[in-house]
PDB file of C-alpha atoms in Angstrom:
ATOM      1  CA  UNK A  14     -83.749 -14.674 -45.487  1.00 55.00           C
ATOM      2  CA  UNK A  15     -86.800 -16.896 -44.855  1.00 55.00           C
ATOM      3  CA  UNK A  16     -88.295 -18.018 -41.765  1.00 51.00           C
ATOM      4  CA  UNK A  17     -87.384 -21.490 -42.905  1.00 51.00           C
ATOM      5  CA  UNK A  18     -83.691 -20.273 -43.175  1.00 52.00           C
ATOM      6  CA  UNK A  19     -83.660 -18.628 -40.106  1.00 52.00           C
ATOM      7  CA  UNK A  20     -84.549 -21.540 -37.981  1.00 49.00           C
ATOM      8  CA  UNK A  21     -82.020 -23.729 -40.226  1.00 48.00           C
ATOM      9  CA  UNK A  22     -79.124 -21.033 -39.617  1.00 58.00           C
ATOM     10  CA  UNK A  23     -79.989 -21.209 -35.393  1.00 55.00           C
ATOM     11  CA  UNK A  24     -80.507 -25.123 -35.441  1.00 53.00           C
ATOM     12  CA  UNK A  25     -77.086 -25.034 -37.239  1.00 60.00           C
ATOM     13  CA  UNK A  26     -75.373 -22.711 -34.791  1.00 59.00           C
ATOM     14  CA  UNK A  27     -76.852 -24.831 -31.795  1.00 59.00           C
ATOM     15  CA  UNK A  28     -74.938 -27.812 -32.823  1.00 54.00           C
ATOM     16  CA  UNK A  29     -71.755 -26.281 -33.548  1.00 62.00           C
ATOM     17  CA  UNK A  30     -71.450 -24.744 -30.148  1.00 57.00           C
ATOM     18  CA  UNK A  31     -73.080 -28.058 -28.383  1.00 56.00           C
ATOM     19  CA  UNK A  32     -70.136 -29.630 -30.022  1.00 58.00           C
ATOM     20  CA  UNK A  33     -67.234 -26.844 -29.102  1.00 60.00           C
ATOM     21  CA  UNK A  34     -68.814 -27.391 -25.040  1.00 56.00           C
ATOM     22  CA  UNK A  35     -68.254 -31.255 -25.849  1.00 56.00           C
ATOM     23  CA  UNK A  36     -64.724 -31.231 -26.519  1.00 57.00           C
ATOM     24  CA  UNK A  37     -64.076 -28.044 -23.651  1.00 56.00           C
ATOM     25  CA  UNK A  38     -65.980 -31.059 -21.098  1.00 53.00           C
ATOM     26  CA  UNK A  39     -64.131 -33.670 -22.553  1.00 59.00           C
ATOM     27  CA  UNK A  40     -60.698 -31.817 -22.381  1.00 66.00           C
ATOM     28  CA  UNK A  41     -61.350 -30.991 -18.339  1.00 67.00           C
ATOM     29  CA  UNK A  42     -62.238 -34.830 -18.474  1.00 65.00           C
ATOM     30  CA  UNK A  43     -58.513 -35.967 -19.838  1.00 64.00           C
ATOM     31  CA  UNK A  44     -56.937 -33.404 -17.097  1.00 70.00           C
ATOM     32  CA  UNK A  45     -58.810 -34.601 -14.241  1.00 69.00           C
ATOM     33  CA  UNK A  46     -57.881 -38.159 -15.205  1.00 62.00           C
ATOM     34  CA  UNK A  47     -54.134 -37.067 -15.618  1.00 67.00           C
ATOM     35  CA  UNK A  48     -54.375 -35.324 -12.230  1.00 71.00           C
ATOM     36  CA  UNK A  49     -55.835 -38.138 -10.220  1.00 66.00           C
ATOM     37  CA  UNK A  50     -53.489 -40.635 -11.948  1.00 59.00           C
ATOM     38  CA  UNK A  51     -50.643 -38.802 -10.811  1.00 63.00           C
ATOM     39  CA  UNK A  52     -51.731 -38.038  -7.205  1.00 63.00           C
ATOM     40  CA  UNK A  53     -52.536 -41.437  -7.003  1.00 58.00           C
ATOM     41  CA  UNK A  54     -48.941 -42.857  -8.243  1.00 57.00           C
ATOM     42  CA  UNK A  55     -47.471 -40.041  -6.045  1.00 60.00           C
ATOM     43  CA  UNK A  56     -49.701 -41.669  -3.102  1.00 54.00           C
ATOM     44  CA  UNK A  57     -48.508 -45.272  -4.194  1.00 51.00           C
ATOM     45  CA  UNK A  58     -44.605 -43.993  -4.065  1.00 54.00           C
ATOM     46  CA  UNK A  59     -45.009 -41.734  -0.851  1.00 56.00           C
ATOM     47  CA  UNK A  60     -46.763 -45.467   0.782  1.00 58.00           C
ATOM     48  CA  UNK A  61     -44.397 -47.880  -0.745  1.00 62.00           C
ATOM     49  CA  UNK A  62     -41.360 -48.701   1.227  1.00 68.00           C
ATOM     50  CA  UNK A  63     -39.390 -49.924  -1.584  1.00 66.00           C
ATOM     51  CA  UNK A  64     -39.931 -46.622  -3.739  1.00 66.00           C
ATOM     52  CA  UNK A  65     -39.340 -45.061  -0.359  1.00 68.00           C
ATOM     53  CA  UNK A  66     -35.615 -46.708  -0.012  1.00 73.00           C
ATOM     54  CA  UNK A  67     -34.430 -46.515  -3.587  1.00 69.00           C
ATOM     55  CA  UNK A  68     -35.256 -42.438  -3.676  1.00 73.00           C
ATOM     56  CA  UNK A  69     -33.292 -42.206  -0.657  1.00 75.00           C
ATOM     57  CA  UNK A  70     -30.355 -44.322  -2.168  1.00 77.00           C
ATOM     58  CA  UNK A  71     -30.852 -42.604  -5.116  1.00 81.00           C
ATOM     59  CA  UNK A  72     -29.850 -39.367  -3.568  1.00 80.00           C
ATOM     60  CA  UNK A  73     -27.315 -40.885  -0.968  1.00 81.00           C
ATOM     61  CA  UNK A  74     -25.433 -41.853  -4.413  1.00 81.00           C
ATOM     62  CA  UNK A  75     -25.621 -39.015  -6.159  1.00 86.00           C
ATOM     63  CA  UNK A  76     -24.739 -36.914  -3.269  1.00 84.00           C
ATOM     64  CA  UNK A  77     -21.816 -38.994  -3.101  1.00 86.00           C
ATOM     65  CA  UNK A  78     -20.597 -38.639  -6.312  1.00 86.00           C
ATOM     66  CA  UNK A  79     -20.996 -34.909  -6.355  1.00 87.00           C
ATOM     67  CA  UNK A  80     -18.756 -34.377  -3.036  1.00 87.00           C
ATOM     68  CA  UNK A  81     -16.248 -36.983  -4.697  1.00 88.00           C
ATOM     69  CA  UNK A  82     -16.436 -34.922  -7.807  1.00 89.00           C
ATOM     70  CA  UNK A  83     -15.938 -31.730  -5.764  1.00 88.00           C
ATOM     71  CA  UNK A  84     -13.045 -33.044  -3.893  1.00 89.00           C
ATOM     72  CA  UNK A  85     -11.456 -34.409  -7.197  1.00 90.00           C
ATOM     73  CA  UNK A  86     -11.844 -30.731  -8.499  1.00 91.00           C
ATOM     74  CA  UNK A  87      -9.758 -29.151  -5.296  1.00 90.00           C
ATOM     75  CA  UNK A  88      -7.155 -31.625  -5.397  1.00 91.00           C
ATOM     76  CA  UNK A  89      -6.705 -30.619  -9.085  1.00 91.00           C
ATOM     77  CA  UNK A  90      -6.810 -27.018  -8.734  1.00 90.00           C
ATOM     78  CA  UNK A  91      -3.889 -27.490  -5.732  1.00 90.00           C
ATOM     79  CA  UNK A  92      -1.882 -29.327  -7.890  1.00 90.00           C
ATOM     80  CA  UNK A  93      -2.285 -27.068 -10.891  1.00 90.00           C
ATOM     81  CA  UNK A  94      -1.308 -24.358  -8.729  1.00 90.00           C
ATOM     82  CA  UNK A  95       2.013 -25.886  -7.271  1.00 90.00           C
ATOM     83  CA  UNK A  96       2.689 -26.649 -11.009  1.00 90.00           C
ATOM     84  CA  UNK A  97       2.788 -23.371 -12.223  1.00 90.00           C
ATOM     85  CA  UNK A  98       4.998 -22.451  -9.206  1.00 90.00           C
ATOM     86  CA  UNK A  99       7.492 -25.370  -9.923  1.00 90.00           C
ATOM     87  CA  UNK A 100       7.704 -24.238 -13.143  1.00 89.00           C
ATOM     88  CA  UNK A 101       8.106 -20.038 -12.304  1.00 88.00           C
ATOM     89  CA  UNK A 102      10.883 -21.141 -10.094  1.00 87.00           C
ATOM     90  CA  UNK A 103      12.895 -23.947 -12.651  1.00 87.00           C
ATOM     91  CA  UNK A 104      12.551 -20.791 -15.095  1.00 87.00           C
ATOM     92  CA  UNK A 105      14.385 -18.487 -12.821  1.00 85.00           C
ATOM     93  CA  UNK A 106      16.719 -20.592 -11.659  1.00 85.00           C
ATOM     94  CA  UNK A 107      17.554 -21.742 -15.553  1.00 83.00           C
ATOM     95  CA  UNK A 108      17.711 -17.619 -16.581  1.00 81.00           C
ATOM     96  CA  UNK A 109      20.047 -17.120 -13.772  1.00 81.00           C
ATOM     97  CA  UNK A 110      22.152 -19.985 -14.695  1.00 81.00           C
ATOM     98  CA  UNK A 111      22.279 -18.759 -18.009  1.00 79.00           C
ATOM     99  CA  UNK A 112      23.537 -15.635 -16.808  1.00 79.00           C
ATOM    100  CA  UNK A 113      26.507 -16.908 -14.527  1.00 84.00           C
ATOM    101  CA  UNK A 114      27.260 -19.032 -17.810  1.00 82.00           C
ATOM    102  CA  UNK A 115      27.703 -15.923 -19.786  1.00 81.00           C
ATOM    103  CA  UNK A 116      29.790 -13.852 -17.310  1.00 84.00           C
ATOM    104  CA  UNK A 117      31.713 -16.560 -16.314  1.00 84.00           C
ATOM    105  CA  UNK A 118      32.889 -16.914 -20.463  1.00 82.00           C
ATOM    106  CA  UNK A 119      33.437 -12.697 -20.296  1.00 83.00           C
ATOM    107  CA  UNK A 120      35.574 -12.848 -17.302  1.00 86.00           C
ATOM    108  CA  UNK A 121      38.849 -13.390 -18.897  1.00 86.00           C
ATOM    109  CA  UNK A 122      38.113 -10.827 -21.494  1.00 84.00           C
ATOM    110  CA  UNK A 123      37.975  -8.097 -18.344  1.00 85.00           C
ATOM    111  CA  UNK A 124      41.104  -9.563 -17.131  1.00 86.00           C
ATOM    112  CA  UNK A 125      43.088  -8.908 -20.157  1.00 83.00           C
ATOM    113  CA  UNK A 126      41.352  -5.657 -20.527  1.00 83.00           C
ATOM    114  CA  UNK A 127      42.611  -5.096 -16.998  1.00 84.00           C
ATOM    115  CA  UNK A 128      45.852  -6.152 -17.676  1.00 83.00           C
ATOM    116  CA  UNK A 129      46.442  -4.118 -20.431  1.00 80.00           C
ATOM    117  CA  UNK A 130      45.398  -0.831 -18.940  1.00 80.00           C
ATOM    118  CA  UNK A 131      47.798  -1.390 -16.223  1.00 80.00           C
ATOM    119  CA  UNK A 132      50.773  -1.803 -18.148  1.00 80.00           C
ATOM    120  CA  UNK A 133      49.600   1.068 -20.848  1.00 76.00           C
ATOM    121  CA  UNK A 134      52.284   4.165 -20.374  1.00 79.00           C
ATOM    122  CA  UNK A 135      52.581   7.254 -22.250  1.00 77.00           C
ATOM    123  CA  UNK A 136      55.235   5.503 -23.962  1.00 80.00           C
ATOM    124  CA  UNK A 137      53.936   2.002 -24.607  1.00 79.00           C
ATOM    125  CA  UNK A 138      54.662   0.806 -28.239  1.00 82.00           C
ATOM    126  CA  UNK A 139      51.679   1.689 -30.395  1.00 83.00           C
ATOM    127  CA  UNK A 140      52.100  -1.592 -32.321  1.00 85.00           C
ATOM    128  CA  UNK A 141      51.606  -3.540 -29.348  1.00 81.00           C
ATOM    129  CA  UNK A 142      48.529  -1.909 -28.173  1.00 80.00           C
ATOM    130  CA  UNK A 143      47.110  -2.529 -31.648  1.00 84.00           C
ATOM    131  CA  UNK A 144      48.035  -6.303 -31.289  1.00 84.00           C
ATOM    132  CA  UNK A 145      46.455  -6.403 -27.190  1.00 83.00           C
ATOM    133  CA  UNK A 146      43.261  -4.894 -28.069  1.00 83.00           C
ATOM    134  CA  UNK A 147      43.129  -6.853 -31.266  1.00 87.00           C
ATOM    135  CA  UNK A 148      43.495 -10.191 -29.090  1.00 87.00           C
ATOM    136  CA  UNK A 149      40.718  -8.518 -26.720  1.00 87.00           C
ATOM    137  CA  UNK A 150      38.564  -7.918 -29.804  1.00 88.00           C
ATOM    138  CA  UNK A 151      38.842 -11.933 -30.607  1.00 89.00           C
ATOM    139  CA  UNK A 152      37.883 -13.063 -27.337  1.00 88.00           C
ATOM    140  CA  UNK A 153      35.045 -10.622 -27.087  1.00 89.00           C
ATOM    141  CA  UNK A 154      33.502 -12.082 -30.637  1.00 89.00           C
ATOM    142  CA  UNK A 155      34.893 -15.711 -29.497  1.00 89.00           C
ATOM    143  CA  UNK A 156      32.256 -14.766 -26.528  1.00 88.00           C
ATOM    144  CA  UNK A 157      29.641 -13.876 -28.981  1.00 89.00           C
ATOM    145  CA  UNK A 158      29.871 -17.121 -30.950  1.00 88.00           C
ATOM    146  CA  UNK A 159      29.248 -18.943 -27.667  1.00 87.00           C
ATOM    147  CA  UNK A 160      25.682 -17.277 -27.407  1.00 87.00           C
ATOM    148  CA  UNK A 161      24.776 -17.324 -30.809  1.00 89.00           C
ATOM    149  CA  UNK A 162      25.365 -13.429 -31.308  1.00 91.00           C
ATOM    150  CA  UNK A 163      26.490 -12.855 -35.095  1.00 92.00           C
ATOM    151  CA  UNK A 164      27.152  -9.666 -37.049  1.00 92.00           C
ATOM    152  CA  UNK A 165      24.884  -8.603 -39.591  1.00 94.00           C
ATOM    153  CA  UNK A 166      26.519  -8.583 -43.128  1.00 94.00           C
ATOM    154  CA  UNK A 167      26.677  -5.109 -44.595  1.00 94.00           C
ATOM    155  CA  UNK A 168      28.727  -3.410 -47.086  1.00 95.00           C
ATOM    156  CA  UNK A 169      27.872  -5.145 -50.547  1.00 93.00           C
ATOM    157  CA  UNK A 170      24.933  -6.627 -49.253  1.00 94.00           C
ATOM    158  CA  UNK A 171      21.247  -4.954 -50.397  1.00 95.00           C
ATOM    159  CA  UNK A 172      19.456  -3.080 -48.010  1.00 95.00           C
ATOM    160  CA  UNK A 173      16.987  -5.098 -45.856  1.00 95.00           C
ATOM    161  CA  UNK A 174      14.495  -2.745 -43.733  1.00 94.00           C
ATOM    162  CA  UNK A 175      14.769  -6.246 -41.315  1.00 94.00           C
ATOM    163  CA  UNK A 176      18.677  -5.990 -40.531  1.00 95.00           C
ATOM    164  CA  UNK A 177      19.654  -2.213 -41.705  1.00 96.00           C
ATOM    165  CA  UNK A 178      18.771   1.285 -40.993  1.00 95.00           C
ATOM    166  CA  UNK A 179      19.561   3.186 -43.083  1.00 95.00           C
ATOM    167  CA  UNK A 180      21.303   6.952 -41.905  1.00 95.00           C
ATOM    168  CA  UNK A 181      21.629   8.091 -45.757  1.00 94.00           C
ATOM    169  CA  UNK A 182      22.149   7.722 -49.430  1.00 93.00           C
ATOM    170  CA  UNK A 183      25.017   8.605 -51.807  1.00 93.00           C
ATOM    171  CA  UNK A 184      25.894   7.965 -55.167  1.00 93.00           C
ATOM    172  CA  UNK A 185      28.900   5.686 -55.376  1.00 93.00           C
ATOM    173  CA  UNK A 186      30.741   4.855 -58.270  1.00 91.00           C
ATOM    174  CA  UNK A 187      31.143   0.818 -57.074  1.00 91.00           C
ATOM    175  CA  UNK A 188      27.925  -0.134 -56.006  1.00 93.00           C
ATOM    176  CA  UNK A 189      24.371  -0.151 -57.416  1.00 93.00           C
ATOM    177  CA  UNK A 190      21.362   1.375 -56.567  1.00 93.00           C
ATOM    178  CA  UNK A 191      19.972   0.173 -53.027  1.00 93.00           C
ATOM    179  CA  UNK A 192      23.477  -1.589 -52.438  1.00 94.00           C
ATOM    180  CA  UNK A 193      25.049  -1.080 -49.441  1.00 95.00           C
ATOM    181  CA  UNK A 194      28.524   0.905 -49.699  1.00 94.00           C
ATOM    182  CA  UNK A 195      29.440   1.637 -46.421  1.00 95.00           C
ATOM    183  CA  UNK A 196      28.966   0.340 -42.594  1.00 95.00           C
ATOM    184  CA  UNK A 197      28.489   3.009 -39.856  1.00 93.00           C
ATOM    185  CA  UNK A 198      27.625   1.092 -36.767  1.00 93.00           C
ATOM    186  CA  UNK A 199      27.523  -2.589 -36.794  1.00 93.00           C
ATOM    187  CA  UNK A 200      24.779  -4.945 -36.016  1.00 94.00           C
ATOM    188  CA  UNK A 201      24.002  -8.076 -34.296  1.00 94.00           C
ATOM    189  CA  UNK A 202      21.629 -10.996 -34.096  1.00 93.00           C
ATOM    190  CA  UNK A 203      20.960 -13.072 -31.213  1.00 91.00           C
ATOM    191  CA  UNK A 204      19.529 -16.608 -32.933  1.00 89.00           C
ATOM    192  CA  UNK A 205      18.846 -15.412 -35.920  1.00 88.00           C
ATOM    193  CA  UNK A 206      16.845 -12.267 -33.849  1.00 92.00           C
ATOM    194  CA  UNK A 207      18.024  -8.917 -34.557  1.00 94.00           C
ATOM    195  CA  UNK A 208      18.721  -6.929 -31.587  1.00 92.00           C
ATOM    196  CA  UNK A 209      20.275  -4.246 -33.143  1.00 93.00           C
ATOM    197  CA  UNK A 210      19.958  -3.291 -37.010  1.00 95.00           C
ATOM    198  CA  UNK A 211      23.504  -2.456 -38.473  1.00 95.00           C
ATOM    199  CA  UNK A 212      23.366   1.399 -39.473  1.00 95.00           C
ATOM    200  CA  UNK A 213      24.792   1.570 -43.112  1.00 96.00           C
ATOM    201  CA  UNK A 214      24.771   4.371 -45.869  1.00 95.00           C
ATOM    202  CA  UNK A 215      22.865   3.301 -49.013  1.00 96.00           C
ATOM    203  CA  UNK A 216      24.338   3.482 -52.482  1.00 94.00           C
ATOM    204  CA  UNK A 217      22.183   5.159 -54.668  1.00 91.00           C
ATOM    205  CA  UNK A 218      24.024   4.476 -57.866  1.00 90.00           C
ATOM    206  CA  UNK A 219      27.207   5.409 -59.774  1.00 89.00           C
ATOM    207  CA  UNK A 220      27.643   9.863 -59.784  1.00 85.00           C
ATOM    208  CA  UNK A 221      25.606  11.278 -63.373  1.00 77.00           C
ATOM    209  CA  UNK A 222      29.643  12.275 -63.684  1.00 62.00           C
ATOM    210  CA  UNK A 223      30.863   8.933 -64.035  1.00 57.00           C
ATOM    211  CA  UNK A 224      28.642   7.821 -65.959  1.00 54.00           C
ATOM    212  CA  UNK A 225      28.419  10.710 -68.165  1.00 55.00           C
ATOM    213  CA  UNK A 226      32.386   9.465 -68.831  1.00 58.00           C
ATOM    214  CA  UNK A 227      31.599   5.905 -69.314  1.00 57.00           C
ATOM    215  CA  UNK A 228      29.397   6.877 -71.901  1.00 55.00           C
ATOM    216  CA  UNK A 229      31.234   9.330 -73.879  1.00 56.00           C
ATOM    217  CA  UNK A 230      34.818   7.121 -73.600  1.00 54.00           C
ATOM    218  CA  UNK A 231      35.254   5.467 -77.127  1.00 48.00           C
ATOM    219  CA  UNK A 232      36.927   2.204 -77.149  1.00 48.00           C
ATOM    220  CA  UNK A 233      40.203   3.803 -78.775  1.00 47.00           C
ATOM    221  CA  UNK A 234      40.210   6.444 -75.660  1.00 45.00           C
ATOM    222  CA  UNK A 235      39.945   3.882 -73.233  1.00 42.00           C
ATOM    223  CA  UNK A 236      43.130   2.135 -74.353  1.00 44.00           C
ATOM    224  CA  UNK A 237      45.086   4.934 -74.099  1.00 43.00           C
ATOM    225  CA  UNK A 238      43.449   7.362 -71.360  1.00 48.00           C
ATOM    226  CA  UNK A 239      45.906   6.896 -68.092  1.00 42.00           C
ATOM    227  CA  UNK A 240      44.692   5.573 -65.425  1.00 44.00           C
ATOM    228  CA  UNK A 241      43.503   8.160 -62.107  1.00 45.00           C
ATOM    229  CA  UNK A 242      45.132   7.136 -58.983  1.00 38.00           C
ATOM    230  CA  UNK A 243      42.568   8.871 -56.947  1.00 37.00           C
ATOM    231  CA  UNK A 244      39.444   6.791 -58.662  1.00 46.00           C
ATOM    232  CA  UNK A 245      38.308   4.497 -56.004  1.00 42.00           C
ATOM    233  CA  UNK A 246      38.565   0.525 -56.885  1.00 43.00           C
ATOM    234  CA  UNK A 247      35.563  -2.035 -56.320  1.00 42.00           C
ATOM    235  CA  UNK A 248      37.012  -4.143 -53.388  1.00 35.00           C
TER     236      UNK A 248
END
């Protein structure tokens, strides 16, 4: 590099930080002015009455409004809280009227239970026992009826995992595969709720016997073959 170029290159490097000082000066400038313009507003506010008065209303207001919003907020939270206890107590007192509802409608099945026991002898007519516990078993599901308690349907029916429970499967000669054939404890719904599942035995299809004989019966056979008293009918 040349002498010539040397003196360009400092002349040049001179100026550019003359002009980087400028704008650091001219920035301190700008905040001064923005810090003396707002002392001197603060000094106008702190010495004007009016400014003075409407601060001090300002905060008188809004002080205000946050103790009325505060006392709005307790009143709400009381009365939210004696709502919920209303309401606790009209439930109970609506279960328990439920309740004496319901015992007062099984009350006169227990008295003709209890009528019937006392007049039951060792040698009481079997026929009328059957017909005073069948007139018990009406009232009882007359009961039901009155709270919406319905048997579940069964025998015939396919097996639904929802209302049966199945205790085992057996081939049966009247019923399909996965068709109910038989009913071993019944079971109830309360409003279309099942409470208990009906325990049933599944059908799982005619016997490989029987149908082994369907099969291998001609038409000519069938017409004269006698018929087997002991072969159970599809009811």
């Amino acid at each position: 590099m040349t002498q010539s170029q040397e003196i360009y290159s400092e002349a040049e490097n001179d100026a550019e930080a003359q002009k980087i000082n400028s704008q650091k000066i001219n920035q301190s400038e700008k905040n001064a002015f923005a810090e003396a313009v707002k002392n001197e507003a603060t000094a106008v506010d702190n010495n004007n009455p009016d400014m003075q008065a409407f601060q001090s209303e300002t905060e008188a207001h809004w002080e205000n409004k946050f103790l009325e919003l505060q006392d709005q907020f307790t009143r709400l939270a009381a009365d939210f809280e004696n709502y919920r206890k209303r309401s606790r107590d009209e439930q109970s007192a609506a279960v328990q009227r439920g309740s004496e509802n319901n015992i007062l409608a099984l009350l006169p099945v227990l008295d003709n239970i209890e009528r019937a026991t006392k007049t039951l002898t060792p040698t009481s007519d079997p026929s009328a026992l059957f017909n005073g516990f069948s007139v018990i078993q009406k009232q009882l599901f007359q009961f039901l009826e009155t709270v919406d308690v319905k048997k579940i349907n069964t025998v015939g029916q396919p097996f639904d995992p929802k209302l049966h429970d199945a205790v085992s499967t057996m081939p049966n000669p009247d019923y399909a595969d996965g068709i109910i054939a038989h009913e071993a404890q019944t079971g109830y719904s309360l409003q279309n709720k099942v409470i208990r599942p009906a325990q049933v035995i599944v059908s799982s299809g005619p016997p490989e016997s029987h149908i082994a004989n369907e099969t291998n019966t001609t038409p000519e056979q069938s017409e004269v073959t006698a018929p087997n008293p002991f072969e159970q009918k599809t009811v």
